[in-house]
Tab-separated table of C-alpha atoms in Angstrom:
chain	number	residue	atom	x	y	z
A	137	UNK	CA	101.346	123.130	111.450
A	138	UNK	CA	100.189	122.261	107.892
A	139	UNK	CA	97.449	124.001	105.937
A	140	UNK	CA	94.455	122.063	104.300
A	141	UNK	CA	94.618	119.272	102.471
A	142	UNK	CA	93.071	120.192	99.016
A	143	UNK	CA	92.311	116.428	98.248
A	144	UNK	CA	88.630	114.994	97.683
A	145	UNK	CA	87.875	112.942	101.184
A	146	UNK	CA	87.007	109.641	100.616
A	147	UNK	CA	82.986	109.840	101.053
A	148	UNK	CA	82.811	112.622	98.721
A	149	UNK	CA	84.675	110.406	96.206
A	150	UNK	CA	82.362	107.104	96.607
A	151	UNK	CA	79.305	109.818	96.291
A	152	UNK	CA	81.505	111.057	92.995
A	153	UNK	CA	81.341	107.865	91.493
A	154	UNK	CA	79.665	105.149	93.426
A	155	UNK	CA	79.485	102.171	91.055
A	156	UNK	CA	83.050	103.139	90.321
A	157	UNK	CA	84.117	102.033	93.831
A	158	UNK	CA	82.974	98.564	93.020
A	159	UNK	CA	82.409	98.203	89.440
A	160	UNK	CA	85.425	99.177	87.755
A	161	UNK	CA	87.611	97.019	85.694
A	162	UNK	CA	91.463	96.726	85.109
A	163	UNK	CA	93.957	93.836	86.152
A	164	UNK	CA	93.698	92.754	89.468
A	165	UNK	CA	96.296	93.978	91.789
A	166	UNK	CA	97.921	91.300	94.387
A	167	UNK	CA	95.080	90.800	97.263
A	168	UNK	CA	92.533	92.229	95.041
A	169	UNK	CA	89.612	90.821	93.532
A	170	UNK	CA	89.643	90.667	89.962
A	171	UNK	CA	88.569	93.784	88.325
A	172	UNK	CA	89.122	95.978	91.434
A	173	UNK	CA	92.728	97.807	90.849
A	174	UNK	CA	91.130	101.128	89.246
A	175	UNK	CA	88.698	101.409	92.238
A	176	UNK	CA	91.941	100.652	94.815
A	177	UNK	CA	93.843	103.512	92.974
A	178	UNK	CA	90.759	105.894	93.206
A	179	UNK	CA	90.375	104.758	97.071
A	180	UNK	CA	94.094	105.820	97.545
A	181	UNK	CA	93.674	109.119	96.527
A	182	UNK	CA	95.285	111.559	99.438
A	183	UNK	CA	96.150	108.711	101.636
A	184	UNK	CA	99.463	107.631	102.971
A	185	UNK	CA	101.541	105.057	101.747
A	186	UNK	CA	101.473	103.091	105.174
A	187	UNK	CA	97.322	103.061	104.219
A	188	UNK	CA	96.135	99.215	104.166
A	189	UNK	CA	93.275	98.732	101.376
A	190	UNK	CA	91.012	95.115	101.355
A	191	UNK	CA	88.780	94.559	98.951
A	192	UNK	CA	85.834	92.004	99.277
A	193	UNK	CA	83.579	90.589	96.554
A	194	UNK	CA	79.845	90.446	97.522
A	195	UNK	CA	80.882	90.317	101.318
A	196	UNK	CA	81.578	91.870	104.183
A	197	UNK	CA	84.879	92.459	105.437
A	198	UNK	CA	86.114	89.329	108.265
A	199	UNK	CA	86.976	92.190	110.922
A	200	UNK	CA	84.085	94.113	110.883
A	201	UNK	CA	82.591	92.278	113.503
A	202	UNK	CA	85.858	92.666	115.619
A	203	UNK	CA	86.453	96.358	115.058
A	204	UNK	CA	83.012	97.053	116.323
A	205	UNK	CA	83.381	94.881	119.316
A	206	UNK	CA	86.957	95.137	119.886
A	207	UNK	CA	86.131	93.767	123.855
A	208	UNK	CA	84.436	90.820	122.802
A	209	UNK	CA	85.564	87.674	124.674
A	210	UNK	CA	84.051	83.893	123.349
A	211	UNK	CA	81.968	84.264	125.774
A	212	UNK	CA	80.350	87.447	124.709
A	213	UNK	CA	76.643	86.474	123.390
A	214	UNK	CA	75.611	86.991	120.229
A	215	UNK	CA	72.709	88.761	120.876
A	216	UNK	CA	75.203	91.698	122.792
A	217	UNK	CA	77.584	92.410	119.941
A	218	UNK	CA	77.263	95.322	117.987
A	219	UNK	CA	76.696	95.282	114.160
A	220	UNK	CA	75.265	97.331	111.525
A	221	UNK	CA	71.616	97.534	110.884
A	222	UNK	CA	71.369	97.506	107.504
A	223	UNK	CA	68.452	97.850	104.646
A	224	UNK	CA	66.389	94.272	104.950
A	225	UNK	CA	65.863	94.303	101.471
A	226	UNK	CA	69.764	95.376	100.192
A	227	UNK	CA	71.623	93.278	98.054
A	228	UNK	CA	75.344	92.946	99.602
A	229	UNK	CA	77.623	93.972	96.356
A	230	UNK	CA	80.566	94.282	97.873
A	231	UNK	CA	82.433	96.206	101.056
A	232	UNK	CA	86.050	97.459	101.429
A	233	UNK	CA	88.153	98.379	104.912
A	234	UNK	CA	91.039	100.924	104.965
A	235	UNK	CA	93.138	100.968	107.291
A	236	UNK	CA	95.170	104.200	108.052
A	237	UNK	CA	98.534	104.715	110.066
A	238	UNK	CA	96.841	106.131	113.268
A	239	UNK	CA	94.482	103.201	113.216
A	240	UNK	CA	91.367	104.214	111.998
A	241	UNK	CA	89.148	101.899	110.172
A	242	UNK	CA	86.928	102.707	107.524
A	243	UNK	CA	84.638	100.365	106.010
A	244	UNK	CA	82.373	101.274	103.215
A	245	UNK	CA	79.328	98.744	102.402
A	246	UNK	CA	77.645	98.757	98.800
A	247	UNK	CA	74.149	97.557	98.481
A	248	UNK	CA	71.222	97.683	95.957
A	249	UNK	CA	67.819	98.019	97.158
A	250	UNK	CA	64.845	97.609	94.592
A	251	UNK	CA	63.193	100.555	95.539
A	252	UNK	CA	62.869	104.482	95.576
A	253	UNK	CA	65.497	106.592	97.255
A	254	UNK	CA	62.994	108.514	99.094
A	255	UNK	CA	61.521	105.621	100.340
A	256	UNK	CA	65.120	104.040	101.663
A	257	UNK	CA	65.675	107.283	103.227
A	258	UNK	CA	62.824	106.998	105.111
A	259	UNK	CA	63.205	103.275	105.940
A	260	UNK	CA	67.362	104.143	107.135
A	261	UNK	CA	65.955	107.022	109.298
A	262	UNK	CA	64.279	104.892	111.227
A	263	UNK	CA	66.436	101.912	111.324
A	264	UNK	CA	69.224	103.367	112.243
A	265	UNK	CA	67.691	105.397	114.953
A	266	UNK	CA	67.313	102.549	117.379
A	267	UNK	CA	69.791	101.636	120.632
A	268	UNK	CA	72.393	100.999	119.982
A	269	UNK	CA	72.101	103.379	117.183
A	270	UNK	CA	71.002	107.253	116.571
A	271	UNK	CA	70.655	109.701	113.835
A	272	UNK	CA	72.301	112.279	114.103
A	273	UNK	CA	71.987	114.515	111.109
A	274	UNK	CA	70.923	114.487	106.959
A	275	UNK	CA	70.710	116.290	104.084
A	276	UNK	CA	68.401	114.840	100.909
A	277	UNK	CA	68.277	116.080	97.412
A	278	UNK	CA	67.395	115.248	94.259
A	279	UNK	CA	70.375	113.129	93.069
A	280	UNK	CA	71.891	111.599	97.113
A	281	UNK	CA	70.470	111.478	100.424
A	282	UNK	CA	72.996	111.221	103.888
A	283	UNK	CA	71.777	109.772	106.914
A	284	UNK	CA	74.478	110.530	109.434
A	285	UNK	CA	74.442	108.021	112.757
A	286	UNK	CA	76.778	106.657	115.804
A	287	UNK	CA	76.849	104.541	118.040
A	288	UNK	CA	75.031	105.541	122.019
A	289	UNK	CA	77.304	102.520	123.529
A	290	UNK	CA	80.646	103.898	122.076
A	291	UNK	CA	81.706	107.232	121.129
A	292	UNK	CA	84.569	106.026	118.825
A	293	UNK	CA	81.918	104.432	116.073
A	294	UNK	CA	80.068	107.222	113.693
A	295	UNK	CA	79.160	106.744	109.823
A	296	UNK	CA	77.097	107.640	107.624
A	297	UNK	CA	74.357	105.906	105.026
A	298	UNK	CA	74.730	107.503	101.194
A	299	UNK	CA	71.519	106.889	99.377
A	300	UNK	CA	71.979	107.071	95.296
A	301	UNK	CA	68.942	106.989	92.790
A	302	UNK	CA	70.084	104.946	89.881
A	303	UNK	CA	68.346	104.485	86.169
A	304	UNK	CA	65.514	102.339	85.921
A	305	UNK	CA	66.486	98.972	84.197
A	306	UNK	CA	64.428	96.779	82.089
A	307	UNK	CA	62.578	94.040	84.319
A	308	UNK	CA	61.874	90.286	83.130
A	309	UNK	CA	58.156	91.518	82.496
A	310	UNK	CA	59.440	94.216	79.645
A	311	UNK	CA	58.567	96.777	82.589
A	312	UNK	CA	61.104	98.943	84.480
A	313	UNK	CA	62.504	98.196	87.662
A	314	UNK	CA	63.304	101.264	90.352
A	315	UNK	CA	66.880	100.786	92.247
A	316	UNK	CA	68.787	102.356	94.224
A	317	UNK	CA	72.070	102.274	95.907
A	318	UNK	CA	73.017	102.104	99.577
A	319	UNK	CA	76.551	102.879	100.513
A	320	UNK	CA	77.667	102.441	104.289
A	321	UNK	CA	80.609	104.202	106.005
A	322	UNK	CA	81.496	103.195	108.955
A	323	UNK	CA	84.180	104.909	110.816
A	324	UNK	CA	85.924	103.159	113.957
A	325	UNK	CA	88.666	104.781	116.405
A	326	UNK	CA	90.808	102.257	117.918
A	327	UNK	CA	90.496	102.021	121.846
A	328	UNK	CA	94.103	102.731	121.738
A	329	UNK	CA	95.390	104.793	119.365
A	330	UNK	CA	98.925	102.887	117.936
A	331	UNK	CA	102.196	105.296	118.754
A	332	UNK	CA	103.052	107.477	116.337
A	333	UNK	CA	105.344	106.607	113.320
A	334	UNK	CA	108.398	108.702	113.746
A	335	UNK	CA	108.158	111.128	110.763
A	336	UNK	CA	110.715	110.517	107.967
A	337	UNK	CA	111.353	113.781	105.803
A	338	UNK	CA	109.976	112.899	102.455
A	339	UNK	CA	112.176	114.200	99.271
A	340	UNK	CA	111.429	117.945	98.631
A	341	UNK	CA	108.497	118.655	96.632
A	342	UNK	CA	109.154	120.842	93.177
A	343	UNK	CA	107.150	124.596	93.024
A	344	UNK	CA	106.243	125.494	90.064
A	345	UNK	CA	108.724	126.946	87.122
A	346	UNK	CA	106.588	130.219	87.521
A	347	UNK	CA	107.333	130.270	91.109
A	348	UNK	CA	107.841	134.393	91.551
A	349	UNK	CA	110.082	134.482	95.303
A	350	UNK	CA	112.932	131.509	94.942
A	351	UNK	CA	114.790	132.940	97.776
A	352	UNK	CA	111.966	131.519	100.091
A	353	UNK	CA	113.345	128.276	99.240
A	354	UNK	CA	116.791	128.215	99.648
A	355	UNK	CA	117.841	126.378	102.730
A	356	UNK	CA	114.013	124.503	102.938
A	357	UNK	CA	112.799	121.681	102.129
A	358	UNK	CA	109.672	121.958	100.691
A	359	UNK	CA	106.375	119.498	102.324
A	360	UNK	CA	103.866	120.390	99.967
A	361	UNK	CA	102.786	123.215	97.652
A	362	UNK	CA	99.776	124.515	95.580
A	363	UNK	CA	98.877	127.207	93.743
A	364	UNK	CA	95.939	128.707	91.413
A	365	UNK	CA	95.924	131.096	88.999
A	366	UNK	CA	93.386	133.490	87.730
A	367	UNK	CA	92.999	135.978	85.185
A	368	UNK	CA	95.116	138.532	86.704
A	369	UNK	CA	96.262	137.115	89.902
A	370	UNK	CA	98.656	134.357	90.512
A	371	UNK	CA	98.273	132.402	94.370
A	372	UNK	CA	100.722	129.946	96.306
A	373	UNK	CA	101.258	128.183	99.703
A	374	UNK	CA	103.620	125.835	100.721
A	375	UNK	CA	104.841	124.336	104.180
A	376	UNK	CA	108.409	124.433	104.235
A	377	UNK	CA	110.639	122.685	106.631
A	378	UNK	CA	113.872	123.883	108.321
A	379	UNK	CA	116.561	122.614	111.004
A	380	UNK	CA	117.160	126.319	112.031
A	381	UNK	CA	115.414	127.665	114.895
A	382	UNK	CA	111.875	129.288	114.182
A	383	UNK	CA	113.699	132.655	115.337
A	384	UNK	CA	116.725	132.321	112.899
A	385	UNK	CA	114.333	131.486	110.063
A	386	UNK	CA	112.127	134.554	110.704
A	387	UNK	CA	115.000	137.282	110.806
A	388	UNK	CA	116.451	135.291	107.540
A	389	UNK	CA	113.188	135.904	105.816
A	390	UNK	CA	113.236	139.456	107.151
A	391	UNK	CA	116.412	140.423	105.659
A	392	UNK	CA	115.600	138.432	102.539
A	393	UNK	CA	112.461	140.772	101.585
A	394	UNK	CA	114.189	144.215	102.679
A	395	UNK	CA	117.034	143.281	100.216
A	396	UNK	CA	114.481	143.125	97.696
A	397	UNK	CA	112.750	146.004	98.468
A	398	UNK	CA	109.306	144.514	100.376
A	399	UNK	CA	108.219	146.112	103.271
A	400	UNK	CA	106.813	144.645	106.714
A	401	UNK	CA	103.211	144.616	106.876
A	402	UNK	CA	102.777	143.429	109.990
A	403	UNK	CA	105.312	141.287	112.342
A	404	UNK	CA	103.969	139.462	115.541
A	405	UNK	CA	103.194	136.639	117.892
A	406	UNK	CA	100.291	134.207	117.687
A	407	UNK	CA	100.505	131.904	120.638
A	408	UNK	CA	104.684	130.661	120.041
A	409	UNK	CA	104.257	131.167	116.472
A	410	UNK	CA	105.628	134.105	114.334
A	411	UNK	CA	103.437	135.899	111.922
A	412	UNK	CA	105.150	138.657	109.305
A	413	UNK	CA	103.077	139.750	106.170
A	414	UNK	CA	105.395	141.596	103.638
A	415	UNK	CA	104.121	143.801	100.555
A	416	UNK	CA	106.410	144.274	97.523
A	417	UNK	CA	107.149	148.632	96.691
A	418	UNK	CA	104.249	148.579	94.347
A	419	UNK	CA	101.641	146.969	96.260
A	420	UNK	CA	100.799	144.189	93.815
A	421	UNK	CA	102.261	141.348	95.565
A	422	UNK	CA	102.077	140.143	99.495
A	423	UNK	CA	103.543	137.121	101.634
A	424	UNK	CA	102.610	136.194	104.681
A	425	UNK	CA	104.700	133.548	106.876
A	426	UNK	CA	103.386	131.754	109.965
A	427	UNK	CA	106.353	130.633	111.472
A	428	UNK	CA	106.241	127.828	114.241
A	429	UNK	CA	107.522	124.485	115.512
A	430	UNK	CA	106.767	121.359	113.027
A	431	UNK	CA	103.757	119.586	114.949
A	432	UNK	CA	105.068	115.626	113.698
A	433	UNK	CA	108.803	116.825	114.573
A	434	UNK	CA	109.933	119.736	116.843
A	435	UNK	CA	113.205	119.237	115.556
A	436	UNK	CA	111.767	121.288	112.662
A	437	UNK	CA	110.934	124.826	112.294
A	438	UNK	CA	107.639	125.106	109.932
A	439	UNK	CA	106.940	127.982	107.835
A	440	UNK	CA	103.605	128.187	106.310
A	441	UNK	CA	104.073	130.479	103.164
A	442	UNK	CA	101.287	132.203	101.488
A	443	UNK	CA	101.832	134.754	98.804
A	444	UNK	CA	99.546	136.529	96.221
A	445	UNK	CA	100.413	138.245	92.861
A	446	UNK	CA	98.272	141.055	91.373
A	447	UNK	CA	95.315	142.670	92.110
């Protein structure tokens, strides 16, 4: 049991800032092409440290090919591999692959395309709706177009195609020249998903100084926390960890709010976990708990924590 993650996903970033991804300057990290260590920061945003980032220079990534056909025997034929359709006329800037802990790949395909976004979207539609492709889905405005596809010969392939009007440059003529950018994602489940890592408990996380309930925290280690404030109202949640059992950990908290005067708002079962909502005497502040096994460790009691202050 953890709640949301509040971080941007990693297609909404490249659509943030797409030339970003492959543009960007800065010293070259170790395995990175020079000028890429900004954009391998940006693409690390929310991930895991165990996350494995390439970065490739005007080509694709070496496994692509293998991660698409991950049966493929030298005696497959060419001509029955899988592989991206992509727009005849792009201009290969540059790809990346990321590589997460439960073995997903992610690759993510820049091109430039000398032509109008409409008209690419219109050109991807149809290219990528051929065996051993489909559409699936899209959405076009005025500033990106999505053309969502996957595979029809495996259902662990899906991506999508982001389509990005850029400015008009100045073309060798003294005219104007119309381009547009093309960015690929491509996401691929293994056939086998890798065993889990055994989860390590990471250092607890700090709440902030404001924080109104400390007793919550004693005894917990705390996974993760956020909170937002607003003119008159203050809001938190945190996942907190515990070796107790998810029983001893609920009456705690229950004795913990009567001593301060909060009241039970409502106290009950949710499949095996344990929900209690508490209000404090003058109504301006409530808690609610969901109380349950840890789902990376059942040696640990979770307690998603969610309290509001004011009105």
């Amino acid at each position: 049991m953890r709640p949301a993650s509040f971080t941007l996903t990693l297609a909404a970033a490249a659509v943030l800032f797409p030339m970003l991804l492959v543009a960007c300057g800065g010293d070259a990290d170790e395995g990175f092409p020079e000028g890429h260590a900004l954009s391998e920061r940006f693409l690390r945003l929310g991930e895991e440290l165990g996350t494995e980032i390439e970065a490739f220079d005007g080509a694709l990534p070496p496994t692509l090919s293998d991660a698409l056909n991950p049966d493929r025997t030298a005696e497959t034929p060419e001509e029955d591999l899988l592989a991206l359709p992509v727009h005849p006329d792009g201009v290969l800037l540059g790809s990346y692959r990321i590589r997460r802990d439960d073995g997903i790949n992610t690759f993510i395909l820049f091109y430039d395309v000398e032509d109008g976004d409409r008209s690419i979207e219109a050109a991807l539609r149809d290219q990528l709706d051929e065996s051993p492709w489909q559409v699936i889905g899209g959405q076009s405005t005025e500033s990106l177009s999505w053309v969502s596809f996957q595979s029809t010969v495996s259902g662990d392939v899906d991506g999508q195609a982001a389509i990005t009007p850029l400015p008009a440059v100045e073309g060798e003529d003294g005219g104007t020249r119309t381009i547009s950018s093309i960015a690929y994602f491509l996401n691929i489940q293994p056939a086998v998903p890798p065993d889990p890592l055994p989860f390590v408990l990471p250092p607890s996380r700090e709440p902030p100084a404001d924080f109104p309930l400390p007793f919550l925290l004693e005894g917990m280690d705390v996974l993760d926390v956020a909170w937002l404030t607003q003119p008159g109202r203050r809001f938190y949640q945190a996942t907190l960890l515990s070796t107790e059992s998810a029983f001893d950990v609920a009456e705690r908290y229950r004795e913990a709010f009567a001593a301060v005067g909060w009241e039970v708002q409502e106290d009950r079962a949710v499949g095996f976990a344990t929900v209690v909502s508490f209000a404090s005497e003058d109504g301006t502040a409530v808690a609610q708990l969901t109380i349950d096994a840890f789902e990376e460790d059942d040696t640990y009691t979770a307690v998603l924590l969610q309290l509001q202050e004011g009105s």
